[in-house]
JSON list of C-alpha atoms in Angstrom, two decimals:
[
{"chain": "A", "resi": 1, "resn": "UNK", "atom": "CA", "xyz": [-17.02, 2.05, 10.59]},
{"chain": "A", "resi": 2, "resn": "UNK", "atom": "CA", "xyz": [-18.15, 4.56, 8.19]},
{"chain": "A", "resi": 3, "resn": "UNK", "atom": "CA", "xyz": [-17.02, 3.89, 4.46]},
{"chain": "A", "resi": 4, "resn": "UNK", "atom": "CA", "xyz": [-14.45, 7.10, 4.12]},
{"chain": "A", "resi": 5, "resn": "UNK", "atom": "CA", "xyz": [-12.78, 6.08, 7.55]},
{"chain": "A", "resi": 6, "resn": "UNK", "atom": "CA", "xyz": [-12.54, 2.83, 5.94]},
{"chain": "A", "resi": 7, "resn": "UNK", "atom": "CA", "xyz": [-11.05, 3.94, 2.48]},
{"chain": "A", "resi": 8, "resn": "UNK", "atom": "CA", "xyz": [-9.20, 6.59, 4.33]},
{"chain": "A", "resi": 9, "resn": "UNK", "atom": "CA", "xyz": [-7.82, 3.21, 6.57]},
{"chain": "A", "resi": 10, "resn": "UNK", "atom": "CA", "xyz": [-7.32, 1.50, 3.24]},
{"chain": "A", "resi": 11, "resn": "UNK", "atom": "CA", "xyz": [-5.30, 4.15, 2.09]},
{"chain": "A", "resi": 12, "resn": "UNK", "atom": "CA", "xyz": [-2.85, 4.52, 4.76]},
{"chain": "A", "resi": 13, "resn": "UNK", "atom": "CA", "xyz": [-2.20, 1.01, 5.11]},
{"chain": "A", "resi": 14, "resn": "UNK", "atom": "CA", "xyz": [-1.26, 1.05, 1.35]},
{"chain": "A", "resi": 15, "resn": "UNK", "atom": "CA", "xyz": [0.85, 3.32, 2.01]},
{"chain": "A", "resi": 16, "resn": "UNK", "atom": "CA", "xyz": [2.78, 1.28, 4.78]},
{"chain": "A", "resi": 17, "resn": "UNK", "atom": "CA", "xyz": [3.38, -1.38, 2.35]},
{"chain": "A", "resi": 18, "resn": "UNK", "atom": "CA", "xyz": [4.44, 0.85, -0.65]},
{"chain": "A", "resi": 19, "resn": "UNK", "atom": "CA", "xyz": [6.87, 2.15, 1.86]},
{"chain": "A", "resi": 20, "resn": "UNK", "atom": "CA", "xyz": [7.89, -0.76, 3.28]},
{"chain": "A", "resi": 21, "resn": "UNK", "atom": "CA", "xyz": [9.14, -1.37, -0.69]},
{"chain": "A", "resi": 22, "resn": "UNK", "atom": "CA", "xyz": [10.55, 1.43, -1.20]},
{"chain": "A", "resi": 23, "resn": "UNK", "atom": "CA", "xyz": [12.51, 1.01, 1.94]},
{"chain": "A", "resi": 24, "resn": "UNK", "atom": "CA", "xyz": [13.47, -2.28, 0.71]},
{"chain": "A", "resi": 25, "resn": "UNK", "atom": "CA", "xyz": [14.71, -1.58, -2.27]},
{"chain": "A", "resi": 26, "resn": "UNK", "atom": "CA", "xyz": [16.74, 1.21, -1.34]},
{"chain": "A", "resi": 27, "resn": "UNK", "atom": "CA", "xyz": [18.39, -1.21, 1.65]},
{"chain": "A", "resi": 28, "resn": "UNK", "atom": "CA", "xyz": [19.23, -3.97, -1.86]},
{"chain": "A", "resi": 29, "resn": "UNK", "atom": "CA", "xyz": [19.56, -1.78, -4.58]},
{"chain": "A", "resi": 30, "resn": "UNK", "atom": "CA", "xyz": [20.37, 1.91, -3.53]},
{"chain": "A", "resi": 31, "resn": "UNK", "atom": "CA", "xyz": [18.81, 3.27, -6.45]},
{"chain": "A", "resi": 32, "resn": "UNK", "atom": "CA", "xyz": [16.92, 6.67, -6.14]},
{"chain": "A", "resi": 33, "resn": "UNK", "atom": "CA", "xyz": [14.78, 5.32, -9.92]},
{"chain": "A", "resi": 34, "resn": "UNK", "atom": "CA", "xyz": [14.20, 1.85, -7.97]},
{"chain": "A", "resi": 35, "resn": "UNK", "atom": "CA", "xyz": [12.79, 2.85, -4.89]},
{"chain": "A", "resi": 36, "resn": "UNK", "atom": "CA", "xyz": [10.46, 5.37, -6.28]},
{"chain": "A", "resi": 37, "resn": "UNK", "atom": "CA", "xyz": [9.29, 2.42, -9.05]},
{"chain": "A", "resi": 38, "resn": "UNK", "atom": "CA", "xyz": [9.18, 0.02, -5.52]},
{"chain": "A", "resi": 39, "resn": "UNK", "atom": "CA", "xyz": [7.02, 2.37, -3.93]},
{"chain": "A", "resi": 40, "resn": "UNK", "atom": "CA", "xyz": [4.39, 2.83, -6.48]},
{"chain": "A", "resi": 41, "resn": "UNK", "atom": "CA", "xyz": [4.28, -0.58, -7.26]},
{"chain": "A", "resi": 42, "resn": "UNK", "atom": "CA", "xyz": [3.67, -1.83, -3.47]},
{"chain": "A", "resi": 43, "resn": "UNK", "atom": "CA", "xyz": [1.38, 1.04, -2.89]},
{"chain": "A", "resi": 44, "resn": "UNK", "atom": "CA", "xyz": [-1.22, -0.26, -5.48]},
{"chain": "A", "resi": 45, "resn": "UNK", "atom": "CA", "xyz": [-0.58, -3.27, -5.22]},
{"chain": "A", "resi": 46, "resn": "UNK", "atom": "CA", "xyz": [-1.07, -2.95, -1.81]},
{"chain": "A", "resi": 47, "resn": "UNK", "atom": "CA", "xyz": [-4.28, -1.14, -2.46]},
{"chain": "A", "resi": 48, "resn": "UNK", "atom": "CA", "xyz": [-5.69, -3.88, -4.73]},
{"chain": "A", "resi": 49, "resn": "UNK", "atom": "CA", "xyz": [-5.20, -6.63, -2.35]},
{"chain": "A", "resi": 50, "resn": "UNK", "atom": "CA", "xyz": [-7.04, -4.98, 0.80]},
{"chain": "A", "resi": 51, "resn": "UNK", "atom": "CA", "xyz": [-9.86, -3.96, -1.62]},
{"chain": "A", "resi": 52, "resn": "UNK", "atom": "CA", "xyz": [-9.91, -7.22, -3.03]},
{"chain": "A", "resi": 53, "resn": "UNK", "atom": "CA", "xyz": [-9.98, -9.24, 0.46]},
{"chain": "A", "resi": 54, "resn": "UNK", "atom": "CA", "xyz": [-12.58, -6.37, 1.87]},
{"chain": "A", "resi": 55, "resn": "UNK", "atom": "CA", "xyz": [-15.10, -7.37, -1.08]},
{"chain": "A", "resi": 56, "resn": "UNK", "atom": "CA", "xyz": [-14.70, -10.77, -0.44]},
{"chain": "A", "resi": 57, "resn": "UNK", "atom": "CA", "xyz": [-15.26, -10.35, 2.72]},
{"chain": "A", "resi": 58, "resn": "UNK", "atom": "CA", "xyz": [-18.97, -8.69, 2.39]},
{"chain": "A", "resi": 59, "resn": "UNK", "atom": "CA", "xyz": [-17.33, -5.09, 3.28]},
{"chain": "A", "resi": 60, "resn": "UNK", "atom": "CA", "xyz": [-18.23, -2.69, 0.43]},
{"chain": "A", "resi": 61, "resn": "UNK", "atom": "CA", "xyz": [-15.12, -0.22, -0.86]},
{"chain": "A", "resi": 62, "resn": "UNK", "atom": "CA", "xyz": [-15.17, 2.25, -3.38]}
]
């Protein structure tokens, strides 16, 4: 796989999980200032752990 259909992969599945917060959130704490914080927050962190497990794993990222 070519490396921007990877990053653009990478991308979108950090967006799942940043959504997947948000959603969360909003479901426990119905707060519009939560779920947006939720989102961010899973989003990157999201993004750090794919890049992180795709360098380990011999894959290069940018």
């Amino acid at each position: 796989m070519a490396s921007f259909e990877r990053e653009i992969l990478v991308l979108f599945v950090s967006f799942l999980i940043g959504s997947v917060a948000g959603w969360w959130s909003r479901v426990y704490w119905e707060s519009s200032l939560a779920v947006v914080a939720a989102t961010l927050a899973g989003t990157v962190a999201g993004y750090c752990i794919i890049t992180v497990a795709l360098r380990a794993a011999g894959h290069p990222v940018a």
